[in-house]
Structures are given as C-alpha cells and as structure tokens.
Amino acid sequence: MVNLKEFCSRKTLIGVALGQFLSLLITSTGFSSSQLAKKGINAPTSQSFLNYVLLAVVYGSIVVYRRKPLKAKWYYYILLGIVDVEANFLVVKSYQYTSLTSVMLLDCWSIPTVMLLTWLFLKTKYRFKKITGVVICVAGLVLVVFSDVHAGDRAGGSNPSKGDILVIAGSTLYAISNVSEEFLVKSADTVELMAMLGIFGGIMSAIQICILERNELKSIHWTTGAVIPFLGFSVAMFVFYSLVPVLLKTNGATMLNLSLLTSDMWSVLIRIFAYHEKVDWMYFLAFGAVVVGLLIYSGGKKDEIQQHPNVGEEDPHPMKQDEEANSGHENKGSEAGSSKTWVA
C-alpha cells in the first residue's frame, strides 16, 4: 500500500522543491538562447564558456586553497568536460532551427536514456512505483504536446527536423553527463568535480570557439540586447551547475531529469504573467501530472546498501543510498566497476 508519509518526507519535499528551482533556471537559459537566436546570434559554445570560467575560478580557488590531491583520475574529468561541452553545444544550437517548446519537450529524451544506461551498465532494477512515477511524468508531457497542437502555439523554426535531431543528440549526452557527475559526486568530491569540470570544460570550449565561432563573435554587435541574454544565460547556468550535485547526491539523476520536465510548464507561466498571453488549460493539468509523478517517484524509504569503488583509490567503500540515487551512477562502464542494486 502507498504510504502518504513517504511522499511528504523532508527529503522528498526538498528534492521536489530543489528540482523545480533547477527547472526554473533551465527555463531562463532557454529563453536567453531563444532571444539570442531571434537576434541572429549563433554562438552556442560561447554562451557556455563564461559558465565554465566561473566554475573554474570559484571552485578552482577552493581546490587550490585546500591543497589536497584529486580524489578522481584527471582523465575522468577530461572525458566529462568533452561530453558536457558538446551536450550544451548541441542543445543551444538547436534553438537556431526549432522552437523553444520543441526543445523543452524533446529534451525529456534524457530520462529513458538515464534509466537505460543504469540498467545496462549498473544492473539497476526499478520498482513498479518508480516506473509508475516516470510514466505519469511523461504523460504530463504528452498533455503539453496536445495543448500545443490544440492552441496552435508550436512555432516551426527554420529547420525543425534538424533542430529535433540536435536536441535528441544533446539530451543523450546530457544523460551521460548527469550519470557521470553523480558517480563522481558520491565517489569523489563536489567542489573538485565543479572545479575540474570548469577547467576542462573551459579549455574544450575555448578550442571549439577558435575553430567554429571565431568569425561569428567578430560579427556580433554587442548591444545591451545581446549582452544581457549572454550574461543571463551564463549566471543561470553557473547556479544550475552549482546546485545539480546537491540533487544528484540526495535524489539521483533520474529525479533530476524528471524535475526538468516542468521547464516547459514554467515557460508557460512566465508567458502568462510576464507577457499576459493566454494558454490552453491542459498545461495546468500537465503540470499537476508531472508534480504527482515526481512525488511518487521520489517518495520511499532509503533501504538499499551498495558498494561503490572510489575512482581515485583502489579500495572500495560502502555507501548507503536509495534506488533512484543509484540510477545516477556512472555509465562509464568498467571504470565505474560492476555493481548491482537490489530494489526492495
């Protein structure tokens, strides 16, 4: 039987609230990218570069001050930096070809990808309650699609098919990045993760900017209308990256991706209150469905124990965590070690 206390626990409510704040941040980055695309600015890697610089400066300073050796191998962070940079590049690039709504809807592809990766590489087993929560969340997204069609809101973009492919590819890389980050958060150190991601992500971004976006940056007229979305995107991404490890550590990668499903609904609320636009009633029903799905998925007791190898040491150490937290452990195959989750 369903225990209501499980869904009203402090851990569940904090996880849902933090997830929705992160969803709002993603919504703001989506609006920033959409505004830049409307102005003809096509520099997706440059948009993310300042975020990596902020991560490197803020968290790198802490790492230098502590003067401790890295807990994870440095090449793990290089691989993560490459995946993360390309994920941001593909998704931000998609705004040049398709609509904001399409990007936010298709971005939910990361959810089944996360679940598939953890099932294949970590042998994670999902309880029926968890699967039910995911199904309800996705059902909410289906309602959004029907609402868009019904209201005629869905703008096509210059090349929707190309944009949709870019979103799906970027979402797949996001899933790999999220799973990787959670493993490193739990096996290494959050500050170290953010610092190394900022350093290697910044280096990869700088190289890519020199190759692909040098001429584009020269042609941009840096007016207030161009600078504000650029800075807004970077600040929102910095806060997002800083808070993601907290949710990953407590609730898991699947919970994170489920929470981000509501970004489309938040964009609708912004349109209602900021731009006084009318939206279809199904949006509100969809939002409610996603929230209920999140509560069902995240509600439950912390009742599994699993062994996880320390990526920086040879000796493993035990860590307690719930099933959805285990869903975020590395898909980096054999490097992460072979572990199995028993779901009660």
mmCIF file of C-alpha atoms in Angstrom:
data_model
loop_
_atom_site.group_PDB
_atom_site.id
_atom_site.type_symbol
_atom_site.label_atom_id
_atom_site.label_comp_id
_atom_site.label_asym_id
_atom_site.label_seq_id
_atom_site.Cartn_x
_atom_site.Cartn_y
_atom_site.Cartn_z
ATOM 1 C CA MET A 1 0.000 0.000 0.000
ATOM 2 C CA VAL A 2 1.025 3.577 -0.656
ATOM 3 C CA ASN A 3 2.175 5.363 2.465
ATOM 4 C CA LEU A 4 1.405 9.086 2.324
ATOM 5 C CA LYS A 5 4.161 9.805 4.851
ATOM 6 C CA GLU A 6 6.727 8.572 2.344
ATOM 7 C CA PHE A 7 5.650 11.248 -0.129
ATOM 8 C CA CYS A 8 5.598 14.025 2.475
ATOM 9 C CA SER A 9 9.003 13.297 3.960
ATOM 10 C CA ARG A 10 11.507 16.129 4.314
ATOM 11 C CA LYS A 11 13.877 14.506 1.809
ATOM 12 C CA THR A 12 11.140 14.152 -0.820
ATOM 13 C CA LEU A 13 9.794 17.691 -0.442
ATOM 14 C CA ILE A 14 13.265 19.253 -0.508
ATOM 15 C CA GLY A 15 14.141 17.187 -3.564
ATOM 16 C CA VAL A 16 10.993 18.284 -5.402
ATOM 17 C CA ALA A 17 11.478 21.957 -4.426
ATOM 18 C CA LEU A 18 15.144 21.978 -5.442
ATOM 19 C CA GLY A 19 14.271 20.199 -8.673
ATOM 20 C CA GLN A 20 11.718 22.866 -9.541
ATOM 21 C CA PHE A 21 14.181 25.660 -8.842
ATOM 22 C CA LEU A 22 16.638 23.982 -11.203
ATOM 23 C CA SER A 23 13.818 23.665 -13.730
ATOM 24 C CA LEU A 24 13.217 27.418 -13.492
ATOM 25 C CA LEU A 25 16.898 28.043 -14.135
ATOM 26 C CA ILE A 26 16.761 25.845 -17.244
ATOM 27 C CA THR A 27 13.686 27.756 -18.388
ATOM 28 C CA SER A 28 15.594 31.030 -18.066
ATOM 29 C CA THR A 29 18.506 29.664 -20.107
ATOM 30 C CA GLY A 30 16.024 28.523 -22.739
ATOM 31 C CA PHE A 31 14.538 31.989 -23.007
ATOM 32 C CA SER A 32 18.001 33.537 -23.207
ATOM 33 C CA SER A 33 19.043 31.198 -26.019
ATOM 34 C CA SER A 34 15.775 31.789 -27.833
ATOM 35 C CA GLN A 35 16.232 35.571 -27.632
ATOM 36 C CA LEU A 36 19.796 35.351 -28.951
ATOM 37 C CA ALA A 37 18.643 33.119 -31.810
ATOM 38 C CA LYS A 38 15.965 35.670 -32.745
ATOM 39 C CA LYS A 39 18.690 38.313 -32.942
ATOM 40 C CA GLY A 40 20.644 36.100 -35.342
ATOM 41 C CA ILE A 41 23.401 35.321 -32.827
ATOM 42 C CA ASN A 42 24.709 31.810 -33.435
ATOM 43 C CA ALA A 43 27.455 31.122 -30.894
ATOM 44 C CA PRO A 44 26.315 28.203 -28.688
ATOM 45 C CA THR A 45 29.763 27.307 -27.323
ATOM 46 C CA SER A 46 30.497 30.934 -26.461
ATOM 47 C CA GLN A 47 27.296 31.102 -24.419
ATOM 48 C CA SER A 48 28.513 28.275 -22.183
ATOM 49 C CA PHE A 49 32.145 29.400 -21.999
ATOM 50 C CA LEU A 50 31.633 32.043 -19.293
ATOM 51 C CA ASN A 51 29.831 29.474 -17.138
ATOM 52 C CA TYR A 52 32.868 27.177 -17.246
ATOM 53 C CA VAL A 53 35.141 30.101 -16.437
ATOM 54 C CA LEU A 54 33.039 30.959 -13.373
ATOM 55 C CA LEU A 55 33.118 27.327 -12.220
ATOM 56 C CA ALA A 56 36.894 27.154 -12.667
ATOM 57 C CA VAL A 57 37.550 30.435 -10.822
ATOM 58 C CA VAL A 58 35.138 29.924 -7.897
ATOM 59 C CA TYR A 59 35.604 26.221 -7.205
ATOM 60 C CA GLY A 60 39.165 26.060 -8.507
ATOM 61 C CA SER A 61 40.171 28.632 -5.897
ATOM 62 C CA ILE A 62 38.750 26.408 -3.164
ATOM 63 C CA VAL A 63 40.613 23.367 -4.502
ATOM 64 C CA VAL A 64 43.892 25.309 -4.616
ATOM 65 C CA TYR A 65 43.328 26.620 -1.083
ATOM 66 C CA ARG A 66 42.714 23.114 0.277
ATOM 67 C CA ARG A 67 45.896 21.762 -1.376
ATOM 68 C CA LYS A 68 44.643 18.193 -1.452
ATOM 69 C CA PRO A 69 45.277 15.602 -4.184
ATOM 70 C CA LEU A 70 42.457 14.816 -6.597
ATOM 71 C CA LYS A 71 40.163 12.016 -5.441
ATOM 72 C CA ALA A 72 39.313 11.012 -9.020
ATOM 73 C CA LYS A 73 41.556 10.405 -12.012
ATOM 74 C CA TRP A 74 42.108 13.548 -14.062
ATOM 75 C CA TYR A 75 41.191 11.875 -17.337
ATOM 76 C CA TYR A 76 37.676 11.187 -15.996
ATOM 77 C CA TYR A 77 37.195 14.940 -15.830
ATOM 78 C CA ILE A 78 38.546 15.458 -19.356
ATOM 79 C CA LEU A 79 36.011 12.984 -20.738
ATOM 80 C CA LEU A 80 33.227 14.574 -18.698
ATOM 81 C CA GLY A 81 34.252 18.029 -19.912
ATOM 82 C CA ILE A 82 34.078 16.952 -23.560
ATOM 83 C CA VAL A 83 30.659 15.321 -23.128
ATOM 84 C CA ASP A 84 29.252 18.290 -21.208
ATOM 85 C CA VAL A 85 30.524 20.909 -23.679
ATOM 86 C CA GLU A 86 29.122 19.038 -26.670
ATOM 87 C CA ALA A 87 25.780 18.467 -24.917
ATOM 88 C CA ASN A 88 25.436 22.208 -24.295
ATOM 89 C CA PHE A 89 26.572 22.964 -27.843
ATOM 90 C CA LEU A 90 24.016 20.677 -29.490
ATOM 91 C CA VAL A 91 21.034 21.779 -27.402
ATOM 92 C CA VAL A 92 21.800 25.513 -27.639
ATOM 93 C CA LYS A 93 22.477 25.108 -31.381
ATOM 94 C CA SER A 94 19.033 23.551 -31.829
ATOM 95 C CA TYR A 95 17.374 26.883 -30.957
ATOM 96 C CA GLN A 96 18.592 28.124 -34.340
ATOM 97 C CA TYR A 97 16.385 25.586 -36.110
ATOM 98 C CA THR A 98 13.374 24.721 -33.968
ATOM 99 C CA SER A 99 11.054 26.258 -31.382
ATOM 100 C CA LEU A 100 11.559 26.708 -27.642
ATOM 101 C CA THR A 101 8.641 24.369 -26.936
ATOM 102 C CA SER A 102 10.056 21.656 -29.182
ATOM 103 C CA VAL A 103 13.445 21.827 -27.459
ATOM 104 C CA MET A 104 11.950 21.525 -23.988
ATOM 105 C CA LEU A 105 9.689 18.646 -24.982
ATOM 106 C CA LEU A 106 12.346 16.611 -26.783
ATOM 107 C CA ASP A 107 14.865 17.246 -24.010
ATOM 108 C CA CYS A 108 12.938 14.721 -21.892
ATOM 109 C CA TRP A 109 14.645 12.026 -24.002
ATOM 110 C CA SER A 110 17.375 12.146 -21.354
ATOM 111 C CA ILE A 111 15.068 10.371 -18.870
ATOM 112 C CA PRO A 112 14.728 6.987 -20.619
ATOM 113 C CA THR A 113 18.390 7.310 -21.613
ATOM 114 C CA VAL A 114 19.461 7.637 -17.970
ATOM 115 C CA MET A 115 17.318 4.672 -16.992
ATOM 116 C CA LEU A 116 18.634 2.586 -19.887
ATOM 117 C CA LEU A 117 22.269 3.381 -19.080
ATOM 118 C CA THR A 118 21.900 2.474 -15.417
ATOM 119 C CA TRP A 119 20.018 -0.717 -16.306
ATOM 120 C CA LEU A 120 22.644 -1.802 -18.847
ATOM 121 C CA PHE A 121 25.838 -0.872 -17.030
ATOM 122 C CA LEU A 122 24.904 -0.900 -13.337
ATOM 123 C CA LYS A 123 22.150 -3.552 -13.433
ATOM 124 C CA THR A 124 19.812 -1.185 -11.582
ATOM 125 C CA LYS A 125 16.339 -2.605 -11.055
ATOM 126 C CA TYR A 126 13.419 -0.186 -10.834
ATOM 127 C CA ARG A 127 10.468 -0.838 -8.589
ATOM 128 C CA PHE A 128 6.966 -0.628 -10.033
ATOM 129 C CA LYS A 129 6.356 2.567 -8.044
ATOM 130 C CA LYS A 130 9.351 4.249 -9.675
ATOM 131 C CA ILE A 131 8.234 3.250 -13.156
ATOM 132 C CA THR A 132 4.716 4.494 -12.369
ATOM 133 C CA GLY A 133 6.108 7.891 -11.385
ATOM 134 C CA VAL A 134 8.075 8.122 -14.644
ATOM 135 C CA VAL A 135 5.025 7.148 -16.724
ATOM 136 C CA ILE A 136 2.882 9.818 -15.044
ATOM 137 C CA CYS A 137 5.560 12.462 -15.656
ATOM 138 C CA VAL A 138 5.835 11.542 -19.326
ATOM 139 C CA ALA A 139 2.031 11.542 -19.571
ATOM 140 C CA GLY A 140 2.167 15.167 -18.437
ATOM 141 C CA LEU A 141 4.496 15.928 -21.338
ATOM 142 C CA VAL A 142 2.059 14.258 -23.749
ATOM 143 C CA LEU A 143 -0.618 16.655 -22.480
ATOM 144 C CA VAL A 144 1.685 19.558 -23.269
ATOM 145 C CA VAL A 145 2.077 18.280 -26.833
ATOM 146 C CA PHE A 146 -1.696 18.028 -27.271
ATOM 147 C CA SER A 147 -2.069 21.502 -25.783
ATOM 148 C CA ASP A 148 0.437 22.932 -28.253
ATOM 149 C CA VAL A 149 -1.371 21.320 -31.169
ATOM 150 C CA HIS A 150 -4.762 22.398 -29.877
ATOM 151 C CA ALA A 151 -3.733 26.001 -29.275
ATOM 152 C CA GLY A 152 -1.591 26.274 -32.408
ATOM 153 C CA ASP A 153 1.278 27.548 -30.269
ATOM 154 C CA ARG A 154 4.084 25.467 -31.625
ATOM 155 C CA ALA A 155 6.253 27.598 -33.912
ATOM 156 C CA GLY A 156 8.035 25.606 -36.561
ATOM 157 C CA GLY A 157 11.500 27.120 -36.765
ATOM 158 C CA SER A 158 13.707 27.299 -39.847
ATOM 159 C CA ASN A 159 14.551 23.567 -39.932
ATOM 160 C CA PRO A 160 12.545 21.661 -37.258
ATOM 161 C CA SER A 161 13.820 18.195 -38.255
ATOM 162 C CA LYS A 162 17.467 19.234 -37.922
ATOM 163 C CA GLY A 163 16.735 21.029 -34.652
ATOM 164 C CA ASP A 164 14.937 17.987 -33.224
ATOM 165 C CA ILE A 165 17.871 15.702 -34.095
ATOM 166 C CA LEU A 166 20.268 18.097 -32.370
ATOM 167 C CA VAL A 167 18.085 18.138 -29.241
ATOM 168 C CA ILE A 168 17.890 14.346 -29.067
ATOM 169 C CA ALA A 169 21.662 14.013 -29.537
ATOM 170 C CA GLY A 170 22.311 16.683 -26.899
ATOM 171 C CA SER A 171 19.859 15.049 -24.473
ATOM 172 C CA THR A 172 21.682 11.732 -24.836
ATOM 173 C CA LEU A 173 24.961 13.424 -23.933
ATOM 174 C CA TYR A 174 23.247 15.218 -21.021
ATOM 175 C CA ALA A 175 22.134 11.840 -19.696
ATOM 176 C CA ILE A 176 25.698 10.513 -19.866
ATOM 177 C CA SER A 177 26.955 13.700 -18.197
ATOM 178 C CA ASN A 178 24.381 13.544 -15.379
ATOM 179 C CA VAL A 179 25.073 9.905 -14.642
ATOM 180 C CA SER A 180 28.803 10.598 -14.659
ATOM 181 C CA GLU A 181 28.509 13.616 -12.388
ATOM 182 C CA GLU A 182 26.526 11.741 -9.768
ATOM 183 C CA PHE A 183 29.053 8.949 -9.626
ATOM 184 C CA LEU A 184 31.863 11.474 -9.141
ATOM 185 C CA VAL A 185 29.862 13.437 -6.548
ATOM 186 C CA LYS A 186 29.410 10.331 -4.440
ATOM 187 C CA SER A 187 32.797 8.750 -5.054
ATOM 188 C CA ALA A 188 34.986 11.863 -5.195
ATOM 189 C CA ASP A 189 34.115 15.435 -4.151
ATOM 190 C CA THR A 190 31.560 18.044 -5.258
ATOM 191 C CA VAL A 191 33.945 21.012 -5.166
ATOM 192 C CA GLU A 192 36.590 19.040 -7.029
ATOM 193 C CA LEU A 193 34.011 17.999 -9.644
ATOM 194 C CA MET A 194 32.847 21.569 -10.274
ATOM 195 C CA ALA A 195 36.424 22.890 -10.430
ATOM 196 C CA MET A 196 37.657 20.244 -12.856
ATOM 197 C CA LEU A 197 34.515 20.486 -14.979
ATOM 198 C CA GLY A 198 35.035 24.238 -15.170
ATOM 199 C CA ILE A 199 38.709 23.927 -16.097
ATOM 200 C CA PHE A 200 38.429 21.194 -18.719
ATOM 201 C CA GLY A 201 35.055 22.427 -19.961
ATOM 202 C CA GLY A 202 36.539 25.889 -20.385
ATOM 203 C CA ILE A 203 39.554 24.535 -22.280
ATOM 204 C CA MET A 204 37.368 22.450 -24.609
ATOM 205 C CA SER A 205 35.044 25.406 -25.156
ATOM 206 C CA ALA A 206 37.921 27.762 -25.966
ATOM 207 C CA ILE A 207 39.304 25.334 -28.549
ATOM 208 C CA GLN A 208 35.887 24.881 -30.134
ATOM 209 C CA ILE A 209 35.244 28.636 -30.203
ATOM 210 C CA CYS A 210 38.527 29.239 -32.032
ATOM 211 C CA ILE A 211 37.614 26.629 -34.629
ATOM 212 C CA LEU A 212 33.876 27.182 -35.130
ATOM 213 C CA GLU A 213 32.765 30.545 -33.730
ATOM 214 C CA ARG A 214 35.633 32.980 -34.154
ATOM 215 C CA ASN A 215 34.067 34.779 -37.129
ATOM 216 C CA GLU A 216 30.620 34.728 -35.563
ATOM 217 C CA LEU A 217 31.873 36.527 -32.449
ATOM 218 C CA LYS A 218 33.564 39.189 -34.573
ATOM 219 C CA SER A 219 30.321 39.897 -36.424
ATOM 220 C CA ILE A 220 28.163 40.329 -33.305
ATOM 221 C CA HIS A 221 27.133 43.888 -32.435
ATOM 222 C CA TRP A 222 27.434 43.876 -28.650
ATOM 223 C CA THR A 223 24.390 45.946 -27.772
ATOM 224 C CA THR A 224 22.529 45.747 -24.465
ATOM 225 C CA GLY A 225 20.018 43.424 -26.093
ATOM 226 C CA ALA A 226 22.812 40.981 -26.900
ATOM 227 C CA VAL A 227 24.897 41.294 -23.719
ATOM 228 C CA ILE A 228 22.058 40.790 -21.212
ATOM 229 C CA PRO A 229 20.901 37.396 -22.613
ATOM 230 C CA PHE A 230 24.543 36.274 -22.809
ATOM 231 C CA LEU A 231 25.253 37.184 -19.186
ATOM 232 C CA GLY A 232 21.858 35.926 -18.009
ATOM 233 C CA PHE A 233 22.494 32.551 -19.619
ATOM 234 C CA SER A 234 25.935 32.243 -18.000
ATOM 235 C CA VAL A 235 24.796 33.226 -14.496
ATOM 236 C CA ALA A 236 21.785 30.893 -14.622
ATOM 237 C CA MET A 237 23.987 28.037 -15.831
ATOM 238 C CA PHE A 238 26.536 28.685 -13.070
ATOM 239 C CA VAL A 239 23.862 28.499 -10.362
ATOM 240 C CA PHE A 240 22.362 25.437 -12.065
ATOM 241 C CA TYR A 241 25.702 23.601 -12.188
ATOM 242 C CA SER A 242 26.408 24.508 -8.554
ATOM 243 C CA LEU A 243 23.111 23.072 -7.292
ATOM 244 C CA VAL A 244 22.826 19.994 -9.524
ATOM 245 C CA PRO A 245 25.305 17.929 -7.411
ATOM 246 C CA VAL A 246 23.117 18.503 -4.342
ATOM 247 C CA LEU A 247 20.073 16.955 -6.016
ATOM 248 C CA LEU A 248 22.164 14.217 -7.618
ATOM 249 C CA LYS A 249 23.591 13.205 -4.264
ATOM 250 C CA THR A 250 20.263 13.100 -2.436
ATOM 251 C CA ASN A 251 17.748 12.036 -5.086
ATOM 252 C CA GLY A 252 19.606 10.809 -8.166
ATOM 253 C CA ALA A 253 19.993 11.535 -11.871
ATOM 254 C CA THR A 254 16.565 10.209 -12.850
ATOM 255 C CA MET A 255 14.893 12.514 -10.316
ATOM 256 C CA LEU A 256 16.873 15.436 -11.741
ATOM 257 C CA ASN A 257 15.749 14.742 -15.289
ATOM 258 C CA LEU A 258 12.143 14.177 -14.217
ATOM 259 C CA SER A 259 12.177 17.524 -12.394
ATOM 260 C CA LEU A 260 13.394 19.314 -15.514
ATOM 261 C CA LEU A 261 10.286 18.132 -17.353
ATOM 262 C CA THR A 262 8.387 21.030 -15.810
ATOM 263 C CA SER A 263 10.618 23.620 -17.503
ATOM 264 C CA ASP A 264 8.114 23.838 -20.351
ATOM 265 C CA MET A 265 5.283 24.475 -17.915
ATOM 266 C CA TRP A 266 7.285 27.184 -16.148
ATOM 267 C CA SER A 267 7.851 28.861 -19.500
ATOM 268 C CA VAL A 268 4.090 28.922 -19.947
ATOM 269 C CA LEU A 269 3.586 30.577 -16.550
ATOM 270 C CA ILE A 270 6.170 33.203 -17.488
ATOM 271 C CA ARG A 271 4.255 33.845 -20.697
ATOM 272 C CA ILE A 272 1.034 34.261 -18.697
ATOM 273 C CA PHE A 273 2.290 36.638 -16.008
ATOM 274 C CA ALA A 274 5.129 38.435 -17.815
ATOM 275 C CA TYR A 275 3.666 38.673 -21.322
ATOM 276 C CA HIS A 276 -0.057 38.309 -20.447
ATOM 277 C CA GLU A 277 -0.566 35.573 -23.033
ATOM 278 C CA LYS A 278 -3.397 33.047 -22.914
ATOM 279 C CA VAL A 279 -2.551 29.340 -22.777
ATOM 280 C CA ASP A 280 -4.527 26.138 -23.003
ATOM 281 C CA TRP A 281 -5.988 24.679 -19.800
ATOM 282 C CA MET A 282 -4.187 21.383 -20.460
ATOM 283 C CA TYR A 283 -0.879 22.994 -19.449
ATOM 284 C CA PHE A 284 -2.062 23.234 -15.855
ATOM 285 C CA LEU A 285 -3.270 19.630 -15.884
ATOM 286 C CA ALA A 286 0.096 18.581 -17.309
ATOM 287 C CA PHE A 287 1.981 20.482 -14.605
ATOM 288 C CA GLY A 288 -0.066 18.745 -11.931
ATOM 289 C CA ALA A 289 0.611 15.344 -13.514
ATOM 290 C CA VAL A 290 4.358 15.924 -13.528
ATOM 291 C CA VAL A 291 4.388 17.036 -9.883
ATOM 292 C CA VAL A 292 2.378 13.954 -8.834
ATOM 293 C CA GLY A 293 4.753 11.755 -10.820
ATOM 294 C CA LEU A 294 7.744 13.345 -9.098
ATOM 295 C CA LEU A 295 6.251 12.729 -5.651
ATOM 296 C CA ILE A 296 5.509 9.094 -6.498
ATOM 297 C CA TYR A 297 8.989 8.540 -7.911
ATOM 298 C CA SER A 298 10.927 10.224 -5.107
ATOM 299 C CA GLY A 299 8.775 9.029 -2.210
ATOM 300 C CA GLY A 300 10.096 5.997 -0.408
ATOM 301 C CA LYS A 301 12.490 4.695 2.185
ATOM 302 C CA LYS A 302 16.243 4.655 1.970
ATOM 303 C CA ASP A 303 16.654 0.924 2.199
ATOM 304 C CA GLU A 304 19.499 -0.240 -0.029
ATOM 305 C CA ILE A 305 23.188 -0.647 0.638
ATOM 306 C CA GLN A 306 25.584 -0.807 -2.268
ATOM 307 C CA GLN A 307 29.329 -0.988 -2.676
ATOM 308 C CA HIS A 308 30.909 1.662 -4.885
ATOM 309 C CA PRO A 309 34.554 1.892 -5.875
ATOM 310 C CA ASN A 310 36.431 5.072 -5.175
ATOM 311 C CA VAL A 311 37.567 6.395 -8.525
ATOM 312 C CA GLY A 312 40.740 7.751 -7.033
ATOM 313 C CA GLU A 313 41.715 4.763 -4.889
ATOM 314 C CA GLU A 314 41.943 1.006 -5.260
ATOM 315 C CA ASP A 315 39.933 0.169 -2.151
ATOM 316 C CA PRO A 316 36.134 0.450 -2.408
ATOM 317 C CA HIS A 317 33.990 1.866 0.351
ATOM 318 C CA PRO A 318 30.317 1.222 1.138
ATOM 319 C CA MET A 319 27.726 3.936 0.735
ATOM 320 C CA LYS A 320 24.052 3.901 1.620
ATOM 321 C CA GLN A 321 21.593 5.301 -0.856
ATOM 322 C CA ASP A 322 18.133 4.805 -2.299
ATOM 323 C CA GLU A 323 17.348 3.294 -5.675
ATOM 324 C CA GLU A 324 16.906 6.467 -7.587
ATOM 325 C CA ALA A 325 20.263 7.717 -6.357
ATOM 326 C CA ASN A 326 21.849 4.598 -7.740
ATOM 327 C CA SER A 327 20.292 5.417 -11.099
ATOM 328 C CA GLY A 328 22.845 8.185 -11.443
ATOM 329 C CA HIS A 329 25.990 6.121 -11.032
ATOM 330 C CA GLU A 330 28.435 6.163 -13.836
ATOM 331 C CA ASN A 331 27.750 4.709 -17.188
ATOM 332 C CA LYS A 332 31.462 4.882 -17.700
ATOM 333 C CA GLY A 333 31.326 1.131 -17.884
ATOM 334 C CA SER A 334 34.098 -0.930 -16.445
ATOM 335 C CA GLU A 335 35.824 2.118 -14.922
ATOM 336 C CA ALA A 336 32.927 2.566 -12.560
ATOM 337 C CA GLY A 337 33.116 -1.064 -11.508
ATOM 338 C CA SER A 338 30.458 -3.724 -11.618
ATOM 339 C CA SER A 339 27.735 -3.185 -9.028
ATOM 340 C CA LYS A 340 24.170 -4.272 -8.631
ATOM 341 C CA THR A 341 21.187 -2.677 -6.945
ATOM 342 C CA TRP A 342 18.573 -4.690 -5.158
ATOM 343 C CA VAL A 343 15.272 -2.855 -5.043
ATOM 344 C CA ALA A 344 13.051 -3.597 -2.094
#
